[in-house]
Coordinates of C-alpha atoms in Angstrom, one line a residue:
M1 CA 0.0 0.0 0.0
K2 CA 1.1 3.5 -0.7
H3 CA 2.3 5.8 2.1
S4 CA 1.7 9.5 1.8
T5 CA 5.2 10.3 0.7
D6 CA 4.7 13.9 -0.7
R7 CA 1.1 14.6 0.2
I8 CA -1.8 13.2 2.2
L9 CA -3.5 10.5 0.2
T10 CA -7.2 10.0 0.5
T11 CA -9.5 7.0 0.6
H12 CA -12.8 5.9 2.2
A13 CA -14.2 2.8 4.0
G14 CA -15.7 1.0 1.1
R15 CA -19.5 1.2 0.5
L16 CA -20.9 3.9 -1.8
D17 CA -24.1 4.5 -3.6
G18 CA -24.4 3.6 -7.3
P19 CA -26.5 5.5 -9.9
P20 CA -30.2 6.2 -8.9
D21 CA -31.7 3.2 -10.6
Y22 CA -29.2 0.9 -9.1
R23 CA -29.7 2.4 -5.7
E24 CA -33.4 1.9 -6.0
M25 CA -33.0 -1.8 -6.8
M26 CA -30.6 -2.3 -3.8
A27 CA -32.9 -0.3 -1.4
G28 CA -35.8 -2.5 -2.6
M29 CA -33.8 -5.6 -1.9
M30 CA -32.9 -4.5 1.6
S31 CA -36.6 -3.8 2.3
G32 CA -37.5 -7.3 1.4
K33 CA -38.3 -7.1 -2.3
G34 CA -37.0 -9.7 -4.6
V35 CA -34.2 -9.0 -7.0
D36 CA -33.5 -10.8 -10.2
L37 CA -29.7 -11.4 -9.8
A38 CA -29.3 -12.5 -13.4
A39 CA -30.8 -9.3 -14.6
L40 CA -28.8 -7.3 -12.1
K41 CA -25.3 -8.6 -13.0
P42 CA -24.9 -6.8 -16.4
R43 CA -25.8 -3.5 -14.6
V44 CA -23.1 -4.0 -12.0
R45 CA -20.1 -3.2 -14.2
S46 CA -21.5 0.1 -15.5
A47 CA -22.6 1.1 -12.0
I48 CA -19.1 0.4 -10.6
A49 CA -17.6 2.4 -13.6
D50 CA -19.9 5.3 -12.7
V51 CA -18.9 5.2 -9.0
L52 CA -15.2 5.0 -10.0
R53 CA -15.5 8.2 -12.0
K54 CA -17.3 9.9 -9.2
Q55 CA -14.5 9.0 -6.8
A56 CA -11.9 10.4 -9.2
D57 CA -14.0 13.6 -9.6
A58 CA -14.2 14.0 -5.8
G59 CA -10.4 13.7 -5.6
I60 CA -10.2 10.2 -3.9
D61 CA -6.8 8.5 -4.5
I62 CA -7.4 5.0 -3.2
V63 CA -10.8 3.7 -4.5
S64 CA -13.1 0.7 -4.2
D65 CA -15.9 -0.8 -6.3
G66 CA -18.3 0.7 -3.8
E67 CA -19.4 -2.8 -2.9
L68 CA -22.0 -2.5 -5.6
G69 CA -21.7 -6.2 -6.4
K70 CA -22.8 -7.3 -3.0
A71 CA -26.4 -8.2 -4.0
G72 CA -28.2 -9.7 -1.0
F73 CA -27.8 -9.6 2.7
G74 CA -26.7 -12.3 5.2
I75 CA -27.6 -15.7 3.9
G76 CA -28.9 -14.2 0.7
Y77 CA -25.4 -13.3 -0.2
Y78 CA -23.2 -15.7 1.8
G79 CA -25.4 -18.6 1.0
R80 CA -23.9 -18.5 -2.5
R81 CA -20.4 -18.5 -1.0
L82 CA -20.5 -20.8 2.0
S83 CA -21.9 -24.2 2.7
G84 CA -23.5 -25.2 6.0
L85 CA -25.9 -22.3 6.2
S86 CA -29.7 -22.6 6.6
T87 CA -32.6 -20.8 8.3
R88 CA -35.2 -21.7 10.9
K89 CA -38.1 -20.0 12.5
L90 CA -37.4 -17.7 15.4
K91 CA -38.2 -19.1 18.8
P92 CA -39.8 -16.9 21.5
G93 CA -37.4 -14.2 22.7
E94 CA -34.9 -14.7 19.9
S95 CA -33.7 -12.0 17.4
A96 CA -32.7 -12.5 13.8
F97 CA -29.3 -10.9 14.3
M98 CA -27.0 -10.2 17.3
T99 CA -27.2 -6.5 16.4
L100 CA -30.8 -6.4 17.5
Q101 CA -29.9 -7.4 21.1
T102 CA -27.8 -4.7 22.7
G103 CA -27.6 -2.7 25.9
E104 CA -28.1 0.5 24.0
R105 CA -31.3 -0.8 22.4
L106 CA -32.7 -1.6 25.8
E107 CA -31.8 1.8 27.2
F108 CA -33.2 3.7 24.1
A109 CA -36.0 1.3 23.3
D110 CA -38.5 4.0 22.3
F111 CA -36.0 5.5 19.8
Y112 CA -35.0 2.2 18.3
A113 CA -38.7 1.2 17.9
Q114 CA -39.0 4.1 15.4
L115 CA -35.6 3.6 13.7
P116 CA -35.8 1.9 10.3
F117 CA -33.4 -1.0 10.2
M118 CA -34.1 -3.6 7.5
A119 CA -36.9 -5.8 6.4
P120 CA -38.5 -7.6 9.4
T121 CA -37.9 -11.4 9.4
E122 CA -39.4 -14.3 11.4
E123 CA -36.3 -16.4 10.7
R124 CA -32.7 -16.5 11.8
A125 CA -29.8 -17.8 9.7
I126 CA -27.9 -20.7 11.4
V127 CA -24.9 -22.9 10.9
S128 CA -26.4 -26.4 10.5
G129 CA -23.4 -28.1 8.9
P130 CA -19.7 -27.8 8.1
I131 CA -18.7 -24.3 6.9
Q132 CA -16.8 -24.5 3.7
F133 CA -16.0 -22.0 0.9
T134 CA -18.1 -22.6 -2.2
G135 CA -17.8 -19.2 -3.8
E136 CA -15.0 -19.6 -6.3
E137 CA -17.2 -18.6 -9.2
E138 CA -18.8 -15.7 -7.3
V139 CA -15.4 -14.2 -6.4
R140 CA -14.0 -14.8 -9.9
G141 CA -17.0 -12.8 -11.2
D142 CA -16.4 -10.0 -8.7
L143 CA -12.8 -9.6 -9.7
E144 CA -13.5 -9.7 -13.4
T145 CA -16.3 -7.2 -13.1
F146 CA -14.1 -4.8 -11.1
R147 CA -11.3 -5.1 -13.7
A148 CA -13.7 -4.4 -16.5
A149 CA -15.3 -1.5 -14.7
L150 CA -11.9 0.1 -14.1
A151 CA -11.1 -0.1 -17.8
E152 CA -14.6 1.3 -18.7
S153 CA -14.2 4.1 -16.3
G154 CA -11.0 5.4 -17.8
T155 CA -9.8 6.4 -14.3
K156 CA -6.2 6.0 -13.0
P157 CA -6.5 5.6 -9.2
V158 CA -3.4 5.4 -7.0
E159 CA -4.7 2.1 -5.7
T160 CA -7.8 0.0 -5.6
F161 CA -9.3 -2.1 -2.8
M162 CA -12.1 -4.5 -2.2
C163 CA -14.0 -5.2 1.1
V164 CA -14.7 -8.6 2.7
L165 CA -16.2 -9.2 6.2
A166 CA -14.1 -10.6 9.0
P167 CA -15.1 -13.9 10.6
G168 CA -15.9 -12.1 13.8
W169 CA -18.5 -9.9 12.0
L170 CA -20.0 -12.7 10.0
E171 CA -20.6 -14.5 13.3
H172 CA -23.2 -11.9 14.0
F173 CA -25.5 -13.0 11.2
F174 CA -25.1 -16.8 11.4
F175 CA -25.8 -18.4 14.7
N176 CA -23.8 -21.6 15.5
E177 CA -26.0 -24.7 15.9
Y178 CA -23.4 -27.2 14.6
Y179 CA -20.0 -26.7 16.1
G180 CA -19.2 -27.9 19.6
S181 CA -17.8 -24.6 20.7
D182 CA -17.9 -21.0 19.5
E183 CA -14.1 -21.1 19.1
D184 CA -14.4 -24.1 16.8
Y185 CA -17.0 -22.2 14.8
I186 CA -15.0 -18.9 14.5
F187 CA -11.9 -20.8 13.3
A188 CA -13.9 -22.8 10.8
L189 CA -15.5 -19.6 9.5
A190 CA -12.0 -18.0 9.2
E191 CA -10.7 -20.9 7.2
A192 CA -13.7 -20.8 5.0
M193 CA -13.2 -17.1 4.2
R194 CA -9.5 -17.5 3.5
P195 CA -9.9 -18.3 -0.2
E196 CA -11.8 -15.1 -0.9
Y197 CA -9.2 -13.0 1.0
K198 CA -6.4 -14.7 -1.0
A199 CA -8.1 -14.3 -4.3
I200 CA -8.5 -10.6 -3.9
V201 CA -4.8 -10.1 -3.0
D202 CA -3.7 -12.5 -5.8
A203 CA -5.7 -10.4 -8.3
G204 CA -3.7 -7.3 -7.4
F205 CA -6.2 -5.5 -5.3
V206 CA -5.8 -4.4 -1.7
L207 CA -7.9 -6.4 0.6
Q208 CA -9.9 -4.5 3.2
I209 CA -11.2 -6.6 6.1
D210 CA -14.3 -5.1 7.6
D211 CA -14.6 -5.9 11.3
P212 CA -17.0 -3.7 13.3
A213 CA -17.1 -6.7 15.6
L214 CA -13.8 -6.0 17.3
P215 CA -15.2 -3.1 19.4
D216 CA -18.9 -3.5 18.6
T217 CA -19.7 -7.0 20.0
F218 CA -19.2 -5.8 23.5
D219 CA -22.6 -4.3 23.8
M220 CA -24.2 -7.3 22.0
I221 CA -23.4 -9.4 25.0
V222 CA -26.1 -8.6 27.5
P223 CA -25.3 -8.0 30.3
N224 CA -21.9 -6.7 29.3
P225 CA -18.9 -8.7 30.3
T226 CA -16.0 -7.2 32.2
I227 CA -13.3 -5.6 30.0
A228 CA -10.9 -8.4 30.9
E229 CA -13.6 -11.0 29.8
Y230 CA -14.3 -9.2 26.6
R231 CA -10.7 -8.9 25.7
K232 CA -10.3 -12.7 26.0
F233 CA -13.3 -13.1 23.8
A234 CA -11.9 -10.6 21.2
E235 CA -8.4 -12.2 21.3
V236 CA -9.9 -15.4 19.9
R237 CA -11.4 -13.5 17.0
V238 CA -8.1 -11.7 16.3
E239 CA -6.2 -15.1 16.3
A240 CA -8.8 -16.6 13.9
L241 CA -8.6 -13.7 11.5
N242 CA -4.8 -13.8 11.5
Q243 CA -5.0 -17.5 10.8
A244 CA -7.2 -16.7 7.7
L245 CA -4.6 -14.0 6.6
R246 CA -1.6 -16.3 7.0
G247 CA 0.9 -16.0 4.2
L248 CA -0.7 -12.9 2.7
P249 CA 1.6 -9.9 2.4
E250 CA 0.7 -7.4 5.2
D251 CA 1.1 -4.4 2.8
R252 CA -1.8 -5.7 0.7
V253 CA -4.2 -5.9 3.6
R254 CA -6.0 -3.1 5.4
Y255 CA -8.2 -3.6 8.5
H256 CA -11.3 -1.5 9.2
I257 CA -13.1 -1.2 12.5
C258 CA -16.1 1.0 13.5
W259 CA -18.9 1.0 16.0
G260 CA -21.7 0.3 13.6
S261 CA -23.1 2.5 10.8
W262 CA -26.6 3.2 12.2
H263 CA -27.6 6.8 13.3
G264 CA -28.1 6.2 17.0
P265 CA -26.8 7.6 20.3
H266 CA -23.8 5.2 20.5
T267 CA -23.5 5.8 24.3
H268 CA -22.7 2.1 24.8
D269 CA -19.7 2.0 22.4
L270 CA -16.6 0.4 23.9
P271 CA -13.8 3.0 24.1
L272 CA -11.0 2.5 21.6
E273 CA -8.5 2.3 24.4
Y274 CA -9.6 -1.2 25.3
V275 CA -9.1 -2.7 21.9
V276 CA -6.5 -0.6 20.1
D277 CA -3.7 -3.0 21.0
L278 CA -5.8 -5.9 19.7
M279 CA -6.4 -4.0 16.4
L280 CA -2.7 -3.5 15.9
K281 CA -2.1 -7.3 16.4
I282 CA -4.0 -8.0 13.1
T283 CA -1.4 -8.8 10.4
A284 CA -2.3 -5.9 8.2
G285 CA -0.4 -2.9 6.7
A286 CA -3.0 -0.3 7.5
Y287 CA -5.7 0.3 10.1
S288 CA -8.9 2.3 9.3
L289 CA -11.0 3.5 12.2
E290 CA -13.7 6.0 13.2
A291 CA -12.2 9.4 14.3
A292 CA -14.6 12.1 13.2
N293 CA -17.9 11.4 14.9
P294 CA -18.7 13.1 18.2
R295 CA -18.6 9.9 20.2
H296 CA -15.0 9.0 19.2
E297 CA -13.3 12.1 17.9
H298 CA -11.5 12.7 21.2
E299 CA -9.8 9.4 20.9
W300 CA -7.0 10.9 18.8
K301 CA -5.3 11.4 22.2
I302 CA -4.7 7.7 22.5
W303 CA -2.0 8.0 19.9
R304 CA 0.1 10.1 22.3
D305 CA 0.9 6.9 24.1
V306 CA 0.1 4.1 21.6
K307 CA 2.9 3.6 19.0
L308 CA 1.9 2.8 15.5
P309 CA 4.1 -0.1 14.4
E310 CA 7.0 0.7 12.1
G311 CA 5.9 0.7 8.4
K312 CA 2.2 0.7 9.1
I313 CA -0.4 3.2 8.0
L314 CA -3.2 4.8 10.0
I315 CA -6.5 5.7 8.2
P316 CA -8.4 7.9 10.5
G317 CA -11.9 8.9 9.5
V318 CA -11.9 12.6 9.0
V319 CA -15.4 12.9 7.7
T320 CA -18.3 10.9 9.1
H321 CA -21.5 9.2 7.9
H322 CA -23.1 10.0 11.3
T323 CA -24.3 13.5 10.2
N324 CA -25.7 15.2 7.2
V325 CA -23.5 18.2 7.9
V326 CA -20.7 18.4 5.3
E327 CA -17.4 19.0 7.1
H328 CA -15.5 22.2 6.3
P329 CA -12.2 21.4 4.5
E330 CA -10.3 23.4 7.2
L331 CA -11.8 21.1 9.9
V332 CA -10.8 18.1 7.9
A333 CA -7.3 19.5 7.5
D334 CA -7.1 20.1 11.3
R335 CA -8.0 16.5 12.0
I336 CA -5.4 15.2 9.5
V337 CA -2.6 17.3 10.8
R338 CA -3.4 16.3 14.4
Y339 CA -2.8 12.6 13.4
A340 CA 0.2 13.4 11.2
E341 CA 1.9 15.1 14.2
L342 CA 1.3 12.0 16.3
V343 CA 2.2 9.1 14.0
G344 CA 4.1 10.8 11.2
K345 CA 2.7 12.4 8.0
E346 CA 4.0 9.6 5.8
N347 CA 1.9 7.1 7.8
V348 CA -1.5 8.9 7.5
V349 CA -4.0 8.3 4.8
A350 CA -7.2 10.4 5.2
G351 CA -10.4 8.3 5.2
T352 CA -14.0 8.1 6.4
D353 CA -15.5 6.8 9.5
C354 CA -17.5 4.1 7.7
G355 CA -19.0 3.5 4.2
M356 CA -21.2 6.3 3.0
G357 CA -23.6 4.1 0.9
F358 CA -27.1 4.0 2.4
R359 CA -25.9 6.0 5.4
V360 CA -26.3 9.5 4.0
H361 CA -27.9 10.8 0.8
P362 CA -25.6 10.3 -2.2
Q363 CA -25.4 14.0 -2.8
I364 CA -24.2 14.5 0.7
A365 CA -21.8 11.5 0.5
W366 CA -20.1 12.9 -2.6
A367 CA -19.9 16.4 -1.0
K368 CA -18.2 14.8 2.0
L369 CA -15.7 13.0 -0.1
K370 CA -14.9 16.2 -1.9
A371 CA -14.4 18.0 1.4
L372 CA -12.1 15.1 2.4
A373 CA -10.0 15.7 -0.6
E374 CA -9.9 19.4 -0.2
G375 CA -9.0 19.1 3.4
A376 CA -6.2 16.6 2.5
E377 CA -4.8 19.2 0.1
L378 CA -4.8 21.9 2.8
A379 CA -3.2 19.5 5.3
S380 CA -0.5 18.6 2.7
R381 CA 0.4 22.2 2.3
R382 CA 0.7 22.6 6.0
L383 CA 2.8 19.5 6.4
W384 CA 5.0 19.6 3.3
G385 CA 4.8 23.3 2.5
A386 CA 5.5 24.3 -1.1
R387 CA 6.8 20.8 -1.8
A388 CA 3.4 19.2 -1.4
G389 CA 2.6 17.1 -4.5
V390 CA -0.9 18.6 -5.0

């Protein structure tokens, strides 16, 4: 991965909105409407090409496919890539996903009762047999589509990346009813995801591992465990992910954490200080994390004491999906410079808190990415002076 050698490079956390018709199809799918995947596939390439051009126009250096090829959710998507998954009817008191059972949801029950989430379901996805990877053809298609879209777009990004979920986050959607222990399950899941991770790196793209679970699972264990208990729980997931990443070059892997993309109070978020060392144990070359929203912006101070490992890159979010307010470029620059002074300007790439797609209106998302690029330009001039390569 590229370091910011003569200016602050820019990127984002992955998910973006496609053209209006594509967005409408995806929104319909998330609300429970059926989608003809065969009819959708030819549209994916042109939609990705469109979003690549928009990233270039916004001034983003390190770009993704916007995750536009991820048609489906939960078992609807991973059922085409993993064996051993099935569904069953919910039992009394059960939820369909771990994210629906949290301490914050209990405290702010009235608020969450009115918050749109996703299509209601009376089923939960479960692991009912051995988890194995079956998605060779699916991944091959993803890679071919991204390559074709890059050519069609005519853009020349500094780098390109693709996002895949970490085993610890997938665990939230598929409840284990087959393996003898959760540890056996998480390691089986990690081994099953390894072929997809490797295929992306082998294809020449940077692999981004999305893992909101590292900090976020804490509040999904009700009542909350002690910090020591939770760290032991999280350490198993870190070990499993590293097992899945074994042999892959660290400088082709970036690791993203956040505290969930929903617009809620986030008062139960686990402070970064309790997991930052675990994050840095992941065998990745770059670490992307939330740093701009009002619940976590103050955590820049952690880097006064925590040392970023030699040769690694930090990707702080300097614009956020948590508000419709478009950040002023001067504020963005202030945030970037603050991190550059702590971990070294060459080791900072400016990013977003989380993916923008479906979190803010597309017009706002693109305005935020433009503000990100403008702020990075201002920060580069402060940090490199007249020598800044902008």
